[in-house]
Coordinates of C-alpha atoms in Angstrom, one line a residue:
X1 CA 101.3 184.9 2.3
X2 CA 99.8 181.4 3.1
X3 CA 100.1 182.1 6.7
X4 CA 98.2 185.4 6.7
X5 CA 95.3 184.4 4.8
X6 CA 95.2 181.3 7.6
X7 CA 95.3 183.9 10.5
X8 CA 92.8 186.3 8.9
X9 CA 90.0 183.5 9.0
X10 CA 91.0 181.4 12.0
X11 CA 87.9 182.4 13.7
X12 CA 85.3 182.3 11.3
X13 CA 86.8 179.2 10.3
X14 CA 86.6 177.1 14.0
X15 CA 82.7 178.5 13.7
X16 CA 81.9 177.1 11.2
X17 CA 83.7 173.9 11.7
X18 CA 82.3 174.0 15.5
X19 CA 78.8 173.9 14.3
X20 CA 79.1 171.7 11.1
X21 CA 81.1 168.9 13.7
X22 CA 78.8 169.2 16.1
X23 CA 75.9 168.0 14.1
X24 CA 77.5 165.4 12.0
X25 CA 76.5 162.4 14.0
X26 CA 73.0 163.8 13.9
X27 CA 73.1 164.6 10.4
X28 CA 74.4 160.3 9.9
X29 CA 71.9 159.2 11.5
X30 CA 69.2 161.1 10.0
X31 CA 70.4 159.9 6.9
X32 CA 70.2 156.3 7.8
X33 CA 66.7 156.8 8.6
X34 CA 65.9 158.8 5.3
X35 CA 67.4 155.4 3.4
X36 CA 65.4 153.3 5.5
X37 CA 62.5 155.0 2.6
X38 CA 62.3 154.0 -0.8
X39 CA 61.5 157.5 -2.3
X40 CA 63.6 159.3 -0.2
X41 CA 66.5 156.6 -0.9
X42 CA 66.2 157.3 -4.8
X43 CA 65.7 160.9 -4.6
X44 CA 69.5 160.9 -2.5
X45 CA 70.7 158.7 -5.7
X46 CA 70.0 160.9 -8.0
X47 CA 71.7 163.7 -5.7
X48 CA 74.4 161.7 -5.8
X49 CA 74.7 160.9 -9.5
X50 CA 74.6 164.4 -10.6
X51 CA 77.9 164.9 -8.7
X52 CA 79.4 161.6 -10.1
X53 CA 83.1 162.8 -11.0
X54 CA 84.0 164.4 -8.3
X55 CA 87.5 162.7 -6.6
X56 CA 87.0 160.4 -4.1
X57 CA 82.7 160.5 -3.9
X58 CA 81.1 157.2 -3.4
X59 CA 77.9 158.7 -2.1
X60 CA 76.2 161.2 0.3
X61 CA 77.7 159.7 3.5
X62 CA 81.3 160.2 2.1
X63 CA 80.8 163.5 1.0
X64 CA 79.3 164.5 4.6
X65 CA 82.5 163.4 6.2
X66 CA 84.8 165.2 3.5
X67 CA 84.6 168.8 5.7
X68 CA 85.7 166.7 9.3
X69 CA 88.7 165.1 7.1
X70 CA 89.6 168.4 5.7
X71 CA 89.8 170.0 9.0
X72 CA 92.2 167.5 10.4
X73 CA 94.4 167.9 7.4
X74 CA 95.2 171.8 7.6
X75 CA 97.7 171.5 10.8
X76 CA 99.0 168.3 8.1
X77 CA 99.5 170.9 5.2
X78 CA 101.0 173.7 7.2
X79 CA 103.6 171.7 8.4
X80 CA 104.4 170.4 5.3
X81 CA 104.5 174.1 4.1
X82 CA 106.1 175.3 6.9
X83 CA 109.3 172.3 6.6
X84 CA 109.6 173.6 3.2
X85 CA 110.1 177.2 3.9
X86 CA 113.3 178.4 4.9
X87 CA 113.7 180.3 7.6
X88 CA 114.5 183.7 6.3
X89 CA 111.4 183.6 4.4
X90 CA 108.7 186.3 5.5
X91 CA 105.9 183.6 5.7
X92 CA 107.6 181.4 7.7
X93 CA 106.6 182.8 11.2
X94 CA 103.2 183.2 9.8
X95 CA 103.4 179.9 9.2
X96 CA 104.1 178.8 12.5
X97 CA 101.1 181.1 14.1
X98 CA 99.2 179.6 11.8
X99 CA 100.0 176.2 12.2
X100 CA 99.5 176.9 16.3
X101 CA 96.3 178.1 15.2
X102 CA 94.6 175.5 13.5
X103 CA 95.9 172.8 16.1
X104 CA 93.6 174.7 18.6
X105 CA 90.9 174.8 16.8
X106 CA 91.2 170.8 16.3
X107 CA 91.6 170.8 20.1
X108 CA 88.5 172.8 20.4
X109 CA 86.0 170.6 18.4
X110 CA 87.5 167.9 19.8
X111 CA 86.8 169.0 23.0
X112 CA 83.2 170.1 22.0
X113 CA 82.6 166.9 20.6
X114 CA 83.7 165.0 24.0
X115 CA 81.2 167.1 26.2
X116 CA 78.4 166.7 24.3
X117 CA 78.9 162.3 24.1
X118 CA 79.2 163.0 27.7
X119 CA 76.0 165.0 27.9
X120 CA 74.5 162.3 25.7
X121 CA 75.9 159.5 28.1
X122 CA 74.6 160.7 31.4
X123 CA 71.0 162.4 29.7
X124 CA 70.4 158.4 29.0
X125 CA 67.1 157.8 30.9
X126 CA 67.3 155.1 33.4
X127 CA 63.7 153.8 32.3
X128 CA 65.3 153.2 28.6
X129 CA 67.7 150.4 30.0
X130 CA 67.6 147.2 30.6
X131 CA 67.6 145.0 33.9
X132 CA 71.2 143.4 31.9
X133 CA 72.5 146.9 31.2
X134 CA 71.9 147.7 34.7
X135 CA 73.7 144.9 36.3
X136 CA 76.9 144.9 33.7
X137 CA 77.3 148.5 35.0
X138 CA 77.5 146.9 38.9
X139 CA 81.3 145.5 39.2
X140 CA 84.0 146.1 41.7
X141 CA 84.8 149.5 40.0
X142 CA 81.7 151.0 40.4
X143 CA 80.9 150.1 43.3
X144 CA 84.6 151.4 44.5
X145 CA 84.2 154.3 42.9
X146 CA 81.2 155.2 45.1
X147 CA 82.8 154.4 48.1
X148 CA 85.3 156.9 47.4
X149 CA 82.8 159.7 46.6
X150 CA 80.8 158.8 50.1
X151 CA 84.3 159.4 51.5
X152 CA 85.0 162.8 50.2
X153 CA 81.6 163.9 50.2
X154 CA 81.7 163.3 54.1
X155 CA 85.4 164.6 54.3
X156 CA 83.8 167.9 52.7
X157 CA 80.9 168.1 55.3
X158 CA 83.1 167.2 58.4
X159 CA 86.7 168.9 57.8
X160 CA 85.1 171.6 55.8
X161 CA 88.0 170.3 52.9
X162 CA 88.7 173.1 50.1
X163 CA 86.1 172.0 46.9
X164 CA 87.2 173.8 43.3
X165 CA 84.6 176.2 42.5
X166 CA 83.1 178.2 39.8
X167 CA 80.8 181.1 41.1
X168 CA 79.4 181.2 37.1
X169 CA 77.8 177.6 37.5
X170 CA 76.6 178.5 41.4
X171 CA 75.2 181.6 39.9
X172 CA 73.5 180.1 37.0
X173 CA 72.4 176.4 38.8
X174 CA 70.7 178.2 42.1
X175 CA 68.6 180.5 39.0
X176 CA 67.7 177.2 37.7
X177 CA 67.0 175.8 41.1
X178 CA 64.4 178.6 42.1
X179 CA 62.9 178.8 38.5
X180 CA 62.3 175.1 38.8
X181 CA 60.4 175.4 42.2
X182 CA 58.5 178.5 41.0
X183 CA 57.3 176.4 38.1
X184 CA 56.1 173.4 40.1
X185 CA 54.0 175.9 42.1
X186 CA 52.8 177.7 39.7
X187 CA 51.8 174.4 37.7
X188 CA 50.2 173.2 41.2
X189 CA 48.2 176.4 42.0
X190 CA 47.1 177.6 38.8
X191 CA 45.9 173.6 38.5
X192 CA 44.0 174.2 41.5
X193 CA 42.6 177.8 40.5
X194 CA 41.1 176.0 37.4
X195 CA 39.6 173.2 39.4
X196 CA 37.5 175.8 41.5
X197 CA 36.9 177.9 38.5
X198 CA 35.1 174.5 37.2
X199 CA 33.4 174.1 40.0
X200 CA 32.0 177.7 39.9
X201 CA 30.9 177.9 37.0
X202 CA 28.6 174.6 38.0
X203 CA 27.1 176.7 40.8
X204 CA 25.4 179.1 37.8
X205 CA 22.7 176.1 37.2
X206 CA 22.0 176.6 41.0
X207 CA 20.0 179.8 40.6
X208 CA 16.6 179.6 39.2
X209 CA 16.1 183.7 39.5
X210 CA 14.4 184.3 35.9
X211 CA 15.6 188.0 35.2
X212 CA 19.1 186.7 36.2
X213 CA 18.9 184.2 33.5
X214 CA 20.2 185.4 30.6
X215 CA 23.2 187.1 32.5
X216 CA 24.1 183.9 33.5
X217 CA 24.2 182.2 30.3
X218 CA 26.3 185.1 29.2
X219 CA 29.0 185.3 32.6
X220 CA 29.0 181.3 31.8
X221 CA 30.3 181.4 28.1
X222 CA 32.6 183.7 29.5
X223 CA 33.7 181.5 32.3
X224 CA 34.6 178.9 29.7
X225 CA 36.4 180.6 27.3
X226 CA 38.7 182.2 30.2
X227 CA 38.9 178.6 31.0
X228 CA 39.7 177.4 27.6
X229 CA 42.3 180.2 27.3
X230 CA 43.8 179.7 31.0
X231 CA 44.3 176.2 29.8
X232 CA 46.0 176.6 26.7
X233 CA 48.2 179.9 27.2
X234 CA 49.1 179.2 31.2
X235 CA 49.2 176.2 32.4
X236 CA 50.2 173.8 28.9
X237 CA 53.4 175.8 28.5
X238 CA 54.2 176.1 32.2
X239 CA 53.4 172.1 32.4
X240 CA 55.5 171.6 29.1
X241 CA 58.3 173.5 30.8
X242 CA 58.4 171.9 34.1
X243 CA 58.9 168.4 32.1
X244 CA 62.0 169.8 30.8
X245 CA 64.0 170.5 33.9
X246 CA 64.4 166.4 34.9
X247 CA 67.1 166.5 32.3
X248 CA 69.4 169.2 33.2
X249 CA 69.0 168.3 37.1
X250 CA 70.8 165.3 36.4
X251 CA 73.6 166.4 34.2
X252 CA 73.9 169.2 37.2
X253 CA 74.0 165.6 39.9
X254 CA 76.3 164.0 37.7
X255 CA 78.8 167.2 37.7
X256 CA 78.7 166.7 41.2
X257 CA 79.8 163.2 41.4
X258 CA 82.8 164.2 38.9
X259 CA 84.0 166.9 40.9
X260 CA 83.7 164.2 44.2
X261 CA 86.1 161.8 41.8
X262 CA 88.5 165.4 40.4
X263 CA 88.8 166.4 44.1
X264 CA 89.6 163.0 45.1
X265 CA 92.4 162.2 42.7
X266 CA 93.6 166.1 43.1
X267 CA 94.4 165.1 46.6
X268 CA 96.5 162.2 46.1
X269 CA 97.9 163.7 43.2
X270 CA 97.1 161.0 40.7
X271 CA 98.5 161.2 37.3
X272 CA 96.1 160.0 34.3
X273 CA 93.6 159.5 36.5
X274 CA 93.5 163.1 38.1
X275 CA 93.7 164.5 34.3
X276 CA 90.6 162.2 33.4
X277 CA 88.8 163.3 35.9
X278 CA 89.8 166.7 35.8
X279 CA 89.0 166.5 31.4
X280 CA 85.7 165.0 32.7
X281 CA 84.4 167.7 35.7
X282 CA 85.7 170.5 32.8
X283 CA 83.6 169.1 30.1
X284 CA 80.6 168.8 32.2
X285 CA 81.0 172.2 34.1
X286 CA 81.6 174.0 30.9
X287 CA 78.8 172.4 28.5
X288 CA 76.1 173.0 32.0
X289 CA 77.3 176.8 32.1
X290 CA 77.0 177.4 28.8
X291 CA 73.6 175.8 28.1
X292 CA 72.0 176.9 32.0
X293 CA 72.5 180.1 30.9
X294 CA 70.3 180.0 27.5
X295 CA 67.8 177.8 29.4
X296 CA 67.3 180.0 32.2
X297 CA 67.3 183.0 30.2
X298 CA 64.5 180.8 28.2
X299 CA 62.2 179.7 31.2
X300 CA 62.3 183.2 33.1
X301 CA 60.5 184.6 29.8
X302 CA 58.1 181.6 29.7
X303 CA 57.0 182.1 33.4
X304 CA 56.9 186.0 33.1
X305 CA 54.7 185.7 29.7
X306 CA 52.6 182.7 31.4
X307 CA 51.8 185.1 34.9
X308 CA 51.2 188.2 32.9
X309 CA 48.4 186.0 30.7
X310 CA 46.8 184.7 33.8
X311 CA 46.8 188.2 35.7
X312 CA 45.2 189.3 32.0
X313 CA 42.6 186.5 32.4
X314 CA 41.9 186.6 36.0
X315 CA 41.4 190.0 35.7
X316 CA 38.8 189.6 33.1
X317 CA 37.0 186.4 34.9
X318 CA 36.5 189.0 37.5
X319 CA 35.2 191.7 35.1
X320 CA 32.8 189.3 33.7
X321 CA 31.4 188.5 37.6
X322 CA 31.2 192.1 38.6
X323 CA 29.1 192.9 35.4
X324 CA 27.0 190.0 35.9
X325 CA 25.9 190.9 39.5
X326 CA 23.9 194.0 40.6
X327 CA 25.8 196.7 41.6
X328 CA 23.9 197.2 45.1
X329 CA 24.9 195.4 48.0
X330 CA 22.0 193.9 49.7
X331 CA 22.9 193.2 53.5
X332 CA 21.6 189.8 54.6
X333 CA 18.2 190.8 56.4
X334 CA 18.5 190.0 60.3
X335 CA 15.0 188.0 60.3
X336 CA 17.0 185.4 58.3
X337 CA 19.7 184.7 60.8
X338 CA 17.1 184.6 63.9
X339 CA 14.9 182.0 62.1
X340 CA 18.5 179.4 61.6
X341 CA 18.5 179.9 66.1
X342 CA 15.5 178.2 66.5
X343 CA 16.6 175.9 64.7
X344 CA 16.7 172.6 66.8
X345 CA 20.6 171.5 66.2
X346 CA 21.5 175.4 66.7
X347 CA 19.9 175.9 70.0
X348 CA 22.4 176.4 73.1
X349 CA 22.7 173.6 75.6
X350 CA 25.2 175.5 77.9
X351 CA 26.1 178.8 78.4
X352 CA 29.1 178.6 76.0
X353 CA 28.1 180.8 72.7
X354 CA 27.6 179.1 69.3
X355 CA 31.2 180.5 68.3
X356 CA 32.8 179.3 71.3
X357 CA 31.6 176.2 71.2
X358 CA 32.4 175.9 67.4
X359 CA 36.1 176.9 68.6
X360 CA 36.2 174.4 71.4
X361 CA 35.1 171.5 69.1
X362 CA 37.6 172.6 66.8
X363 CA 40.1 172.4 69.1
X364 CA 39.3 168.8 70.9
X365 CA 38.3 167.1 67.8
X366 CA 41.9 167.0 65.2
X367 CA 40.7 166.4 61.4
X368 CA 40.6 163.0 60.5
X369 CA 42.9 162.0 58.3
X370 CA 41.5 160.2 55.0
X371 CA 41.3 156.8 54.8
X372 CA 43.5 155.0 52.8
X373 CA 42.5 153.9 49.3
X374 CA 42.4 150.2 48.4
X375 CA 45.6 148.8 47.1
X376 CA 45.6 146.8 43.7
X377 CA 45.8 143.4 43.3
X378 CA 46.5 140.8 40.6
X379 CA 43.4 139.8 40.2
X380 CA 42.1 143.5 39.7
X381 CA 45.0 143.7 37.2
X382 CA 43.8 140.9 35.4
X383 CA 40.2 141.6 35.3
X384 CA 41.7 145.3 33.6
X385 CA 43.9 142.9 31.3
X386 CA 40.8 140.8 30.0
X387 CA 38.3 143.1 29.8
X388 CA 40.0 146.6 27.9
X389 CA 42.3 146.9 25.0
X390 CA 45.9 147.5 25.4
X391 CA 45.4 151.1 23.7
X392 CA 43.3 151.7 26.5
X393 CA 45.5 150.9 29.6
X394 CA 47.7 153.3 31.1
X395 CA 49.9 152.9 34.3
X396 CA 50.2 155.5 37.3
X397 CA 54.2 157.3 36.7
X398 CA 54.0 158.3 40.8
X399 CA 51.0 158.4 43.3
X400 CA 48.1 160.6 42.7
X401 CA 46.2 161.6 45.2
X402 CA 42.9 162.7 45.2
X403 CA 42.1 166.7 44.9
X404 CA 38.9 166.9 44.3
X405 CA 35.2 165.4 44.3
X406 CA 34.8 162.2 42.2
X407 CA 39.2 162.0 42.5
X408 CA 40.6 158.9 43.4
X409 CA 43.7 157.6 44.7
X410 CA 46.2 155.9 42.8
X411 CA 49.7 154.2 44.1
X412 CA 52.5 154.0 41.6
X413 CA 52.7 151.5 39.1
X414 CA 49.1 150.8 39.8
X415 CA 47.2 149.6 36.0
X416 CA 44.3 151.4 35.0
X417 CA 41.5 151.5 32.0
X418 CA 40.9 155.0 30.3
X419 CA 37.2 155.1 30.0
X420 CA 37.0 159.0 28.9
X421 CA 39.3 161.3 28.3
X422 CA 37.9 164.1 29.7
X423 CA 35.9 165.2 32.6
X424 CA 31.9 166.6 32.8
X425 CA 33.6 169.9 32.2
X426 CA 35.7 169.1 28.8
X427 CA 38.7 169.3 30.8
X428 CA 41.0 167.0 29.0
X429 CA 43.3 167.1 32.2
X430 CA 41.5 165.0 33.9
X431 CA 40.5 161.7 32.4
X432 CA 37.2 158.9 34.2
X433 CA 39.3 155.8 35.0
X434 CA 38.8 152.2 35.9
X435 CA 41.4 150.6 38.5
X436 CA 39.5 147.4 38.7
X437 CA 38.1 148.8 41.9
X438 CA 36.6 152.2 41.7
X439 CA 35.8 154.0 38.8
X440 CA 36.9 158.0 39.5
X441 CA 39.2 160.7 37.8
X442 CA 42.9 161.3 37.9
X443 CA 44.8 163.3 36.3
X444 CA 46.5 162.5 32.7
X445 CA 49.7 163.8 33.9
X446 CA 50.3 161.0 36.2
X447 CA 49.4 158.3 33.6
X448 CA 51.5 156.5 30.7
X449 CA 50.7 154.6 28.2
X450 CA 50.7 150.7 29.7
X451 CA 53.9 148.9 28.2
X452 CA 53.7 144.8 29.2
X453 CA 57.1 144.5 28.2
X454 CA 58.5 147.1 30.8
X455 CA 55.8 146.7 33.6
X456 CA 57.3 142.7 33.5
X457 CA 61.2 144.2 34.2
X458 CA 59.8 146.7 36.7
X459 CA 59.4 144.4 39.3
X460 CA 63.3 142.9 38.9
X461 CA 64.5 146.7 38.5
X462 CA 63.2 147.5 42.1
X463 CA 65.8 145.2 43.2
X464 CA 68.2 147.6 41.6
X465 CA 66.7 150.9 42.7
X466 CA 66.4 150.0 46.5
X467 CA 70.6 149.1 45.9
X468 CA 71.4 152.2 44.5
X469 CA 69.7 154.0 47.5
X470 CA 71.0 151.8 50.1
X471 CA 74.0 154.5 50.2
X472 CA 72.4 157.4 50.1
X473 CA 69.9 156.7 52.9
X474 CA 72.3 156.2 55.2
X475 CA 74.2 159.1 54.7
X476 CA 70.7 161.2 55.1
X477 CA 69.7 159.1 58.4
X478 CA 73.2 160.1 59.9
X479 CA 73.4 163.4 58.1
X480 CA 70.9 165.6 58.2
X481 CA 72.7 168.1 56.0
X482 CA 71.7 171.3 54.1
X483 CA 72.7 174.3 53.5
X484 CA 71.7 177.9 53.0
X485 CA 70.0 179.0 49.4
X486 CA 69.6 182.5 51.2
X487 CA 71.2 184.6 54.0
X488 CA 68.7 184.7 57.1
X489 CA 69.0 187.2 59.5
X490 CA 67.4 186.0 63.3
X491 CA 65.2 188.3 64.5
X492 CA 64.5 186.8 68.0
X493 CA 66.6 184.5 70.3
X494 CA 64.9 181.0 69.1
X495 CA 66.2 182.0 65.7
X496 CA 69.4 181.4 64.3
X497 CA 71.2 183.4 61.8
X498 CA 72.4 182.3 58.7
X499 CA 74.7 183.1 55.6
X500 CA 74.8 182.6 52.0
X501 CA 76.1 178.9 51.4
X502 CA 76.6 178.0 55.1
X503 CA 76.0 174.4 56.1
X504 CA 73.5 173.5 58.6
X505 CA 72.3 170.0 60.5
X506 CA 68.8 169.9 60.6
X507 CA 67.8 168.4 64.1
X508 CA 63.4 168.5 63.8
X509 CA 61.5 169.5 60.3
X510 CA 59.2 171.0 62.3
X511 CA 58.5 173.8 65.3
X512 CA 57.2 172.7 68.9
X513 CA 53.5 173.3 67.5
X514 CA 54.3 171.5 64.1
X515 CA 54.6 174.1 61.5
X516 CA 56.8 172.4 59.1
X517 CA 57.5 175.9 57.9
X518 CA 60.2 176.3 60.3
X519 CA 62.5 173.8 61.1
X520 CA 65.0 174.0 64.4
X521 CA 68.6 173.8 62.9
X522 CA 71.9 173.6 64.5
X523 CA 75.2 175.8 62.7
X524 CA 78.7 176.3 64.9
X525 CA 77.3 175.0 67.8
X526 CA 74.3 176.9 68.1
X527 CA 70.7 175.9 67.2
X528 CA 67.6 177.8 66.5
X529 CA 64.3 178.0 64.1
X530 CA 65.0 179.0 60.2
X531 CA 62.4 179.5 57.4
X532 CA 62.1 175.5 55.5
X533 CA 62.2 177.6 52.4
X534 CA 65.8 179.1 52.9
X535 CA 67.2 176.3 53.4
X536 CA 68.6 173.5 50.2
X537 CA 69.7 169.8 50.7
X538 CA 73.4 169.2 50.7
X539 CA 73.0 167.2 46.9
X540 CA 75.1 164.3 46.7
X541 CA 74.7 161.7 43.3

């Protein structure tokens, strides 16, 4: 029965359709490139001439869309089956299941197809468009449409309105939250860790103790290669990683703003509009769960793999020290210390000991607070322009501040000349530079390659970025709002309790002695001191 046979492979059937769908815009387009080639372009003709005969086959392109047609046409031919078959026939109610059936499964690609052009819509980097693009997008609608989710995101912090929820996607986005914060620290301390395991190994040139010599030599070949491997198997993956969560963060922003517009129109109980919106939150929502789940699933095995390697390596940096030293631990002899007293600058001018004065100082004199760096000019810019090659320009993505000797400072946007790639270490992290002004390393993370044509529309799209902000800042000046990634239980009286999800209005970022570790928070009508690190801004696109 035609029917049955339909029913026995619906399933295999929508998976393979599923995947072959999915990919058939990538599959056109790779094609396109791969006639862009000569050789390739003949070696598709002559694929395509030892098919000639086949009904309806012009050339690769049309027989790539033949499966998509096909698909479309079963709910077509069981209809037509099902018209013709009486009734009493056994096949007919087959017929109907399985004309049910494959209408689904056209709904389903469909639907598959739709969220992924969303995806590919709202993935679109910002960078990649044009100061044109940006202002067609700016137009009473827009900028309505805004105002309305301003409006229900601040109907939704004041009433406490009902939001539609999916405790999957909370699960799986506050998982991708913390994995994306344990990355950036782990990518900003094991950074550091290698910077002062550079350093140390510069300290071996220090000693000039002859029967220590050769030790040396051999703790400092180890020192490198730890270094080498630190490099390569810790911090490049962790660093490739952490590049990868941008992305998803702002599909995750932009399922916000479509629930704002789903909840807005479910409210006034708008018709096409409140199914457009609703088609939209649903496409986004399910194409974020299913994907957050493979890349956090993904990204906790990359960070478990990357902190067992640097335990492994750590472990053996401090093997190699240990065997390198002698095993007997020499106290410092006490004729040492006396000798540093007498020493003029040491000697006591009050009665206050050399520790309690060292405390007192400490106290009454605050750290001074580096000096500013020098901010670039035209002309620097200019002298960069005329004297290096374009190939060797790069511009500063975000400011980069100095971490260690020989660092410099640089201020987004800022243009500077690559003079080495690497630093006296063979670090090829950091890179010598030349701003025009100083000459000093930075790290190649915070450079791109110079682009004139972008760096001329970067100064018209600041006007755009300060606009599309204008909104939010306000909203964060009046509404200090965030709420609670973990329950927090207070364990005094200047503390204040907290649970899972609850909303909070932050009122200093600070304690009374400035520990911006705990900030003073107010929930319900009572205020108290929270850990900074429980707490999550209330997101808003």
């Amino acid at each position: 029965l035609t029917g049955e046979v339909f029913l026995q492979i619906k399933g295999p059937l929508e998976d393979t359709y599923k995947i072959y769908c999915y990919h058939h815009d990538d599959a056109h387009t790779m094609l396109e490139s791969y006639e862009k080639d000569e050789e390739l372009k003949q070696h598709l003709r002559d694929c395509v001439q030892s098919l000639k005969g086949k009904p309806n086959l012009m050339d690769l392109g049309s027989l790539l869309i033949k499966p998509v047609q096909r698909l479309m046409k079963y709910p077509l031919l069981l209809h037509e089956l099902l018209n013709s078959t009486p009734a009493s026939h056994p096949d007919h109610t087959l017929l109907q299941d399985a004309l049910f059936a494959m209408k689904n499964i056209n709904v389903n690609i469909n639907e598959l197809k739709r969220r992924k052009d969303l995806v590919l819509k709202y993935r679109k980097n910002d960078d990649d468009e044009t100061l044109k693009e940006k202002f067609s997008r700016l137009n009473i609608h827009s900028i309505s449409k805004k105002s309305k989710r301003v409006t229900s995101h601040l109907k939704i912090l004041t009433r406490g309105e009902p939001q539609v929820k999916d405790q999957t996607f909370n699960k799986e986005e506050k998982l991708f939250q913390s994995l994306e914060k344990t990355v950036k620290l782990c990518v900003k301390n094991i950074s550091l860790c290698l910077q002062h395991l550079q350093v140390g190994t510069g300290l071996f040139a220090i000693c000039g103790h002859k029967p220590c010599l050769i030790h040396i030599s051999s703790t400092g070949l180890v020192y490198t290669f730890q270094m080498a491997q630190l490099d390569k198997l810790v911090l490049t993956p962790l660093s490739a990683l952490q590049a990868l969560f941008p992305g998803p963060q702002k599909l995750i922003q932009k399922r916000y703003d479509k629930l704002l517009d789903y909840d807005s129109y479910r409210q006034r109980s708008a018709g096409e509009e409140l199914d457009l919106a609703k088609k939209d939150y649903e496409a986004l929502n399910a194409q974020l769960v299913e994907e957050l789940q493979v890349f956090n699933r993904a990204a906790k095995k990359i960070v478990l793999n990357c902190l067992h390697c640097f335990i492994s390596l750590l472990r053996n940096i401090m093997f190699a020290a240990l065997q390198s030293n002698s095993a007997v631990v020499v106290p410092v002899p006490n004729q040492l210390i006396e000798e540093v007293h007498k020493l003029n600058f040491l000697k006591e001018n009050s009665g206050a000991t050399f520790i309690e004065r060292k405390l007192s100082l400490e106290k009454k004199k605050p750290v001074p607070s580096p000096l500013e760096s020098p901010r670039q000019t035209e002309d620097h810019r200019s002298k960069l322009l005329s004297t290096y090659s374009t190939e060797s320009l790069y511009q500063a993505k975000r400011k980069c501040n100095a971490a260690q000797e020989f660092d410099i400072d640089l201020h987004e946007g800022e243009l500077v000349a690559v003079v080495e790639q690497k630093d006296p270490f063979g670090s090829t992290g950091r890179w010598l530079v030349d701003t025009g002004i100083l000459t000093g390393y930075v790290y190649s993370s915070f450079l791109r390659p110079y682009n004139p044509a972008k760096a001329q529309k970067d100064l018209h799209g600041k006007m755009w970025l300060h606009f599309s902000i204008l909104v939010l800042v306000y909203v964060a000046f009046l509404f200090q709002v965030f709420y609670a990634v973990y329950a927090f239980q207070a364990r005094s009286d200047q503390e204040l309790s907290l649970q899972e999800y609850q909303r909070v209005r932050i009122l200093r970022f600070s304690d009374l002695s400035g520990n911006k570790e705990w900030w003073l928070a107010e929930a319900k009508g009572q205020k108290g001191y929270v850990p900074s690190n429980y707490l999550g801004k209330m997101t808003y696109a």
